[in-house]
PDB file of C-alpha atoms in Angstrom:
ATOM      1  CA  UNK A   9     129.723 -57.488  92.480  1.00 51.00           C
ATOM      2  CA  UNK A  10     133.473 -58.058  92.573  1.00 54.00           C
ATOM      3  CA  UNK A  11     133.325 -61.024  90.221  1.00 59.00           C
ATOM      4  CA  UNK A  12     131.289 -58.985  87.714  1.00 56.00           C
ATOM      5  CA  UNK A  13     133.771 -56.117  87.988  1.00 54.00           C
ATOM      6  CA  UNK A  14     136.666 -58.491  87.399  1.00 52.00           C
ATOM      7  CA  UNK A  15     134.991 -59.727  84.222  1.00 55.00           C
ATOM      8  CA  UNK A  16     134.875 -56.115  83.018  1.00 55.00           C
ATOM      9  CA  UNK A  17     138.418 -55.266  84.072  1.00 53.00           C
ATOM     10  CA  UNK A  18     140.116 -58.420  82.809  1.00 56.00           C
ATOM     11  CA  UNK A  19     140.882 -58.431  79.086  1.00 56.00           C
ATOM     12  CA  UNK A  20     138.709 -61.117  77.569  1.00 63.00           C
ATOM     13  CA  UNK A  21     140.246 -63.762  75.347  1.00 71.00           C
ATOM     14  CA  UNK A  22     137.420 -64.069  72.843  1.00 78.00           C
ATOM     15  CA  UNK A  23     137.043 -67.474  71.233  1.00 87.00           C
ATOM     16  CA  UNK A  24     135.312 -66.695  67.942  1.00 90.00           C
ATOM     17  CA  UNK A  25     133.899 -69.640  66.026  1.00 93.00           C
ATOM     18  CA  UNK A  26     131.037 -70.243  63.577  1.00 94.00           C
ATOM     19  CA  UNK A  27     127.755 -70.577  65.486  1.00 94.00           C
ATOM     20  CA  UNK A  28     124.230 -71.274  64.275  1.00 95.00           C
ATOM     21  CA  UNK A  29     122.369 -68.332  65.777  1.00 95.00           C
ATOM     22  CA  UNK A  30     118.962 -70.038  65.774  1.00 95.00           C
ATOM     23  CA  UNK A  31     120.298 -73.058  67.654  1.00 96.00           C
ATOM     24  CA  UNK A  32     122.076 -70.879  70.217  1.00 96.00           C
ATOM     25  CA  UNK A  33     118.930 -68.841  70.912  1.00 97.00           C
ATOM     26  CA  UNK A  34     116.782 -71.986  71.162  1.00 96.00           C
ATOM     27  CA  UNK A  35     119.277 -73.458  73.665  1.00 96.00           C
ATOM     28  CA  UNK A  36     119.109 -70.325  75.841  1.00 96.00           C
ATOM     29  CA  UNK A  37     115.309 -70.237  75.543  1.00 97.00           C
ATOM     30  CA  UNK A  38     115.149 -73.832  76.778  1.00 95.00           C
ATOM     31  CA  UNK A  39     117.380 -72.896  79.709  1.00 94.00           C
ATOM     32  CA  UNK A  40     115.267 -69.856  80.684  1.00 95.00           C
ATOM     33  CA  UNK A  41     111.830 -71.380  79.961  1.00 96.00           C
ATOM     34  CA  UNK A  42     111.495 -72.834  83.483  1.00 94.00           C
ATOM     35  CA  UNK A  43     112.031 -69.442  85.112  1.00 94.00           C
ATOM     36  CA  UNK A  44     109.626 -67.891  82.583  1.00 96.00           C
ATOM     37  CA  UNK A  45     106.889 -70.453  83.265  1.00 96.00           C
ATOM     38  CA  UNK A  46     107.256 -69.954  87.029  1.00 96.00           C
ATOM     39  CA  UNK A  47     106.677 -66.226  86.432  1.00 96.00           C
ATOM     40  CA  UNK A  48     103.747 -66.765  84.034  1.00 97.00           C
ATOM     41  CA  UNK A  49     105.789 -65.440  81.107  1.00 97.00           C
ATOM     42  CA  UNK A  50     105.692 -66.941  77.624  1.00 97.00           C
ATOM     43  CA  UNK A  51     108.808 -66.654  75.441  1.00 97.00           C
ATOM     44  CA  UNK A  52     108.194 -66.745  71.693  1.00 97.00           C
ATOM     45  CA  UNK A  53     110.972 -67.052  69.110  1.00 97.00           C
ATOM     46  CA  UNK A  54     110.407 -65.810  65.551  1.00 97.00           C
ATOM     47  CA  UNK A  55     113.151 -66.383  62.989  1.00 96.00           C
ATOM     48  CA  UNK A  56     113.132 -64.825  59.521  1.00 94.00           C
ATOM     49  CA  UNK A  57     116.771 -65.759  58.815  1.00 90.00           C
ATOM     50  CA  UNK A  58     116.761 -69.544  58.720  1.00 88.00           C
ATOM     51  CA  UNK A  59     119.732 -71.263  60.306  1.00 86.00           C
ATOM     52  CA  UNK A  60     122.101 -68.311  59.952  1.00 91.00           C
ATOM     53  CA  UNK A  61     125.741 -68.727  60.962  1.00 91.00           C
ATOM     54  CA  UNK A  62     127.636 -65.924  62.660  1.00 93.00           C
ATOM     55  CA  UNK A  63     131.195 -65.804  63.906  1.00 93.00           C
ATOM     56  CA  UNK A  64     131.104 -65.158  67.661  1.00 93.00           C
ATOM     57  CA  UNK A  65     132.169 -66.193  71.122  1.00 93.00           C
ATOM     58  CA  UNK A  66     129.149 -68.378  71.818  1.00 94.00           C
ATOM     59  CA  UNK A  67     129.400 -68.329  75.619  1.00 91.00           C
ATOM     60  CA  UNK A  68     129.552 -64.556  75.743  1.00 92.00           C
ATOM     61  CA  UNK A  69     126.670 -64.101  73.305  1.00 95.00           C
ATOM     62  CA  UNK A  70     124.626 -66.626  75.307  1.00 95.00           C
ATOM     63  CA  UNK A  71     125.267 -64.495  78.400  1.00 92.00           C
ATOM     64  CA  UNK A  72     123.835 -61.456  76.593  1.00 95.00           C
ATOM     65  CA  UNK A  73     120.678 -63.358  75.598  1.00 97.00           C
ATOM     66  CA  UNK A  74     120.300 -64.695  79.161  1.00 95.00           C
ATOM     67  CA  UNK A  75     120.709 -61.179  80.634  1.00 93.00           C
ATOM     68  CA  UNK A  76     118.123 -59.658  78.302  1.00 96.00           C
ATOM     69  CA  UNK A  77     115.599 -62.469  78.854  1.00 97.00           C
ATOM     70  CA  UNK A  78     116.007 -62.433  82.648  1.00 93.00           C
ATOM     71  CA  UNK A  79     115.543 -58.649  82.703  1.00 91.00           C
ATOM     72  CA  UNK A  80     112.402 -58.969  80.566  1.00 94.00           C
ATOM     73  CA  UNK A  81     110.950 -61.653  82.857  1.00 94.00           C
ATOM     74  CA  UNK A  82     111.689 -59.535  85.939  1.00 90.00           C
ATOM     75  CA  UNK A  83     109.965 -56.537  84.288  1.00 90.00           C
ATOM     76  CA  UNK A  84     106.696 -58.514  84.201  1.00 93.00           C
ATOM     77  CA  UNK A  85     105.928 -59.584  87.786  1.00 90.00           C
ATOM     78  CA  UNK A  86     102.324 -60.402  86.810  1.00 93.00           C
ATOM     79  CA  UNK A  87     103.325 -62.362  83.721  1.00 95.00           C
ATOM     80  CA  UNK A  88     103.336 -61.471  80.081  1.00 96.00           C
ATOM     81  CA  UNK A  89     105.076 -62.252  76.825  1.00 97.00           C
ATOM     82  CA  UNK A  90     108.643 -61.900  75.593  1.00 98.00           C
ATOM     83  CA  UNK A  91     109.321 -62.147  71.875  1.00 98.00           C
ATOM     84  CA  UNK A  92     112.728 -62.778  70.367  1.00 98.00           C
ATOM     85  CA  UNK A  93     112.911 -61.908  66.673  1.00 98.00           C
ATOM     86  CA  UNK A  94     115.744 -62.580  64.240  1.00 96.00           C
ATOM     87  CA  UNK A  95     115.753 -60.542  61.023  1.00 96.00           C
ATOM     88  CA  UNK A  96     118.275 -59.750  58.320  1.00 93.00           C
ATOM     89  CA  UNK A  97     119.449 -56.159  58.532  1.00 93.00           C
ATOM     90  CA  UNK A  98     120.927 -54.932  55.297  1.00 89.00           C
ATOM     91  CA  UNK A  99     123.277 -57.176  53.356  1.00 87.00           C
ATOM     92  CA  UNK A 100     125.703 -58.272  56.056  1.00 91.00           C
ATOM     93  CA  UNK A 101     124.001 -57.845  59.433  1.00 95.00           C
ATOM     94  CA  UNK A 102     121.441 -59.594  61.590  1.00 96.00           C
ATOM     95  CA  UNK A 103     119.026 -57.869  63.952  1.00 97.00           C
ATOM     96  CA  UNK A 104     117.935 -59.536  67.190  1.00 97.00           C
ATOM     97  CA  UNK A 105     114.943 -57.936  68.887  1.00 98.00           C
ATOM     98  CA  UNK A 106     113.935 -58.703  72.470  1.00 98.00           C
ATOM     99  CA  UNK A 107     110.425 -57.350  73.091  1.00 97.00           C
ATOM    100  CA  UNK A 108     108.489 -57.534  76.344  1.00 96.00           C
ATOM    101  CA  UNK A 109     105.075 -56.204  77.307  1.00 95.00           C
ATOM    102  CA  UNK A 110     106.119 -55.215  80.818  1.00 89.00           C
ATOM    103  CA  UNK A 111     105.587 -51.867  82.505  1.00 86.00           C
ATOM    104  CA  UNK A 112     108.349 -50.156  80.530  1.00 88.00           C
ATOM    105  CA  UNK A 113     110.863 -47.631  81.817  1.00 89.00           C
ATOM    106  CA  UNK A 114     110.524 -43.881  82.188  1.00 86.00           C
ATOM    107  CA  UNK A 115     112.795 -41.731  80.018  1.00 90.00           C
ATOM    108  CA  UNK A 116     115.139 -40.767  82.888  1.00 86.00           C
ATOM    109  CA  UNK A 117     115.755 -44.474  83.649  1.00 84.00           C
ATOM    110  CA  UNK A 118     116.137 -45.403  79.977  1.00 84.00           C
ATOM    111  CA  UNK A 119     118.810 -42.724  79.534  1.00 88.00           C
ATOM    112  CA  UNK A 120     120.911 -44.293  82.299  1.00 82.00           C
ATOM    113  CA  UNK A 121     120.687 -47.917  81.106  1.00 85.00           C
ATOM    114  CA  UNK A 122     124.166 -49.413  80.923  1.00 79.00           C
ATOM    115  CA  UNK A 123     125.777 -47.028  83.412  1.00 80.00           C
ATOM    116  CA  UNK A 124     127.940 -48.848  85.969  1.00 75.00           C
ATOM    117  CA  UNK A 125     126.048 -49.621  89.192  1.00 71.00           C
ATOM    118  CA  UNK A 126     122.798 -48.077  87.940  1.00 63.00           C
ATOM    119  CA  UNK A 127     119.947 -50.461  88.704  1.00 72.00           C
ATOM    120  CA  UNK A 128     116.250 -50.328  89.458  1.00 71.00           C
ATOM    121  CA  UNK A 129     116.302 -53.750  91.152  1.00 70.00           C
ATOM    122  CA  UNK A 130     116.621 -54.295  94.892  1.00 70.00           C
ATOM    123  CA  UNK A 131     119.242 -57.000  94.481  1.00 69.00           C
ATOM    124  CA  UNK A 132     120.749 -55.805  91.179  1.00 70.00           C
ATOM    125  CA  UNK A 133     124.372 -54.768  90.698  1.00 68.00           C
ATOM    126  CA  UNK A 134     123.879 -52.512  87.696  1.00 68.00           C
ATOM    127  CA  UNK A 135     126.511 -54.446  85.757  1.00 77.00           C
ATOM    128  CA  UNK A 136     124.446 -56.880  83.642  1.00 84.00           C
ATOM    129  CA  UNK A 137     123.426 -54.445  80.895  1.00 89.00           C
ATOM    130  CA  UNK A 138     126.867 -52.833  80.971  1.00 89.00           C
ATOM    131  CA  UNK A 139     128.532 -56.245  80.501  1.00 88.00           C
ATOM    132  CA  UNK A 140     126.072 -57.115  77.723  1.00 92.00           C
ATOM    133  CA  UNK A 141     126.752 -53.860  75.879  1.00 93.00           C
ATOM    134  CA  UNK A 142     130.498 -54.484  76.109  1.00 90.00           C
ATOM    135  CA  UNK A 143     130.149 -58.028  74.754  1.00 91.00           C
ATOM    136  CA  UNK A 144     128.090 -56.784  71.802  1.00 94.00           C
ATOM    137  CA  UNK A 145     130.640 -54.059  71.072  1.00 92.00           C
ATOM    138  CA  UNK A 146     133.433 -56.679  71.233  1.00 90.00           C
ATOM    139  CA  UNK A 147     131.488 -58.526  68.516  1.00 93.00           C
ATOM    140  CA  UNK A 148     131.432 -55.333  66.389  1.00 93.00           C
ATOM    141  CA  UNK A 149     127.725 -54.908  67.047  1.00 95.00           C
ATOM    142  CA  UNK A 150     125.403 -52.273  68.458  1.00 96.00           C
ATOM    143  CA  UNK A 151     122.591 -52.281  71.005  1.00 96.00           C
ATOM    144  CA  UNK A 152     119.684 -49.862  71.374  1.00 96.00           C
ATOM    145  CA  UNK A 153     116.879 -49.629  73.936  1.00 95.00           C
ATOM    146  CA  UNK A 154     113.335 -48.304  73.521  1.00 95.00           C
ATOM    147  CA  UNK A 155     110.684 -48.292  76.204  1.00 94.00           C
ATOM    148  CA  UNK A 156     107.225 -46.952  76.948  1.00 92.00           C
ATOM    149  CA  UNK A 157     104.266 -47.996  79.082  1.00 89.00           C
ATOM    150  CA  UNK A 158     103.547 -50.892  76.678  1.00 91.00           C
ATOM    151  CA  UNK A 159     106.943 -52.523  77.196  1.00 94.00           C
ATOM    152  CA  UNK A 160     110.582 -52.470  76.203  1.00 95.00           C
ATOM    153  CA  UNK A 161     112.435 -53.350  73.000  1.00 97.00           C
ATOM    154  CA  UNK A 162     116.134 -54.169  72.916  1.00 97.00           C
ATOM    155  CA  UNK A 163     117.682 -54.197  69.446  1.00 98.00           C
ATOM    156  CA  UNK A 164     121.013 -55.934  68.892  1.00 98.00           C
ATOM    157  CA  UNK A 165     122.661 -55.668  65.489  1.00 97.00           C
ATOM    158  CA  UNK A 166     125.561 -57.994  64.729  1.00 96.00           C
ATOM    159  CA  UNK A 167     127.647 -58.526  61.600  1.00 94.00           C
ATOM    160  CA  UNK A 168     127.000 -61.615  59.524  1.00 89.00           C
ATOM    161  CA  UNK A 169     130.225 -63.150  58.428  1.00 71.00           C
ATOM    162  CA  UNK A 170     129.225 -66.770  58.773  1.00 47.00           C
ATOM    163  CA  UNK A 171     128.403 -67.015  55.073  1.00 44.00           C
ATOM    164  CA  UNK A 172     132.097 -66.353  54.380  1.00 41.00           C
ATOM    165  CA  UNK A 173     133.073 -69.187  56.734  1.00 39.00           C
ATOM    166  CA  UNK A 174     130.559 -71.566  55.137  1.00 41.00           C
ATOM    167  CA  UNK A 175     131.833 -70.756  51.607  1.00 41.00           C
ATOM    168  CA  UNK A 176     135.472 -71.185  52.635  1.00 40.00           C
ATOM    169  CA  UNK A 177     134.662 -74.590  54.179  1.00 44.00           C
ATOM    170  CA  UNK A 178     132.904 -75.631  50.960  1.00 46.00           C
ATOM    171  CA  UNK A 179     135.854 -74.384  48.892  1.00 42.00           C
ATOM    172  CA  UNK A 180     138.356 -76.327  51.058  1.00 43.00           C
ATOM    173  CA  UNK A 181     136.121 -79.379  50.821  1.00 46.00           C
ATOM    174  CA  UNK A 182     135.900 -79.195  47.018  1.00 46.00           C
ATOM    175  CA  UNK A 183     139.663 -78.571  46.742  1.00 43.00           C
ATOM    176  CA  UNK A 184     140.305 -81.655  48.882  1.00 46.00           C
ATOM    177  CA  UNK A 185     137.979 -83.747  46.692  1.00 50.00           C
ATOM    178  CA  UNK A 186     139.751 -82.594  43.548  1.00 49.00           C
ATOM    179  CA  UNK A 187     143.148 -83.398  45.069  1.00 51.00           C
ATOM    180  CA  UNK A 188     144.372 -79.830  45.034  1.00 51.00           C
TER     181      UNK A 188
END
């Protein structure tokens, strides 16, 4: 608990860099797949954005994806399916959806998600969702939770600014070729 609190209290030195979102999610999926298989959970990844580049702190965003996937797996003790979807959202945003078909959360629990030390798990600290929300906000994004008896949906919306980075790299490359 103390180490998680220190992460929250200590100002984070974010290391933003261009990251291929699809590759990052596939890497995390590969990491979590063993735990999912042991719990009879199938993780499916659907990508409508191609190999989109966003500017982010990759390690922190990976931690968010890990937290959301682990929570989804734990919400399905008898197995089930988790779907990760990537979709464009407007002109300059990407939407990541984490959907599970677990037991869902009642409204009174859903309203408290992200509060410090609030947990429904025996061994939980109540800091994972709070940390994840903070990381998303540090990336100028938003997170929303929906839940009913059919499962839970977590929606993360992040800005797309990778296309600017890609264009500036191409421009620098063409300037270098032309000797400018």
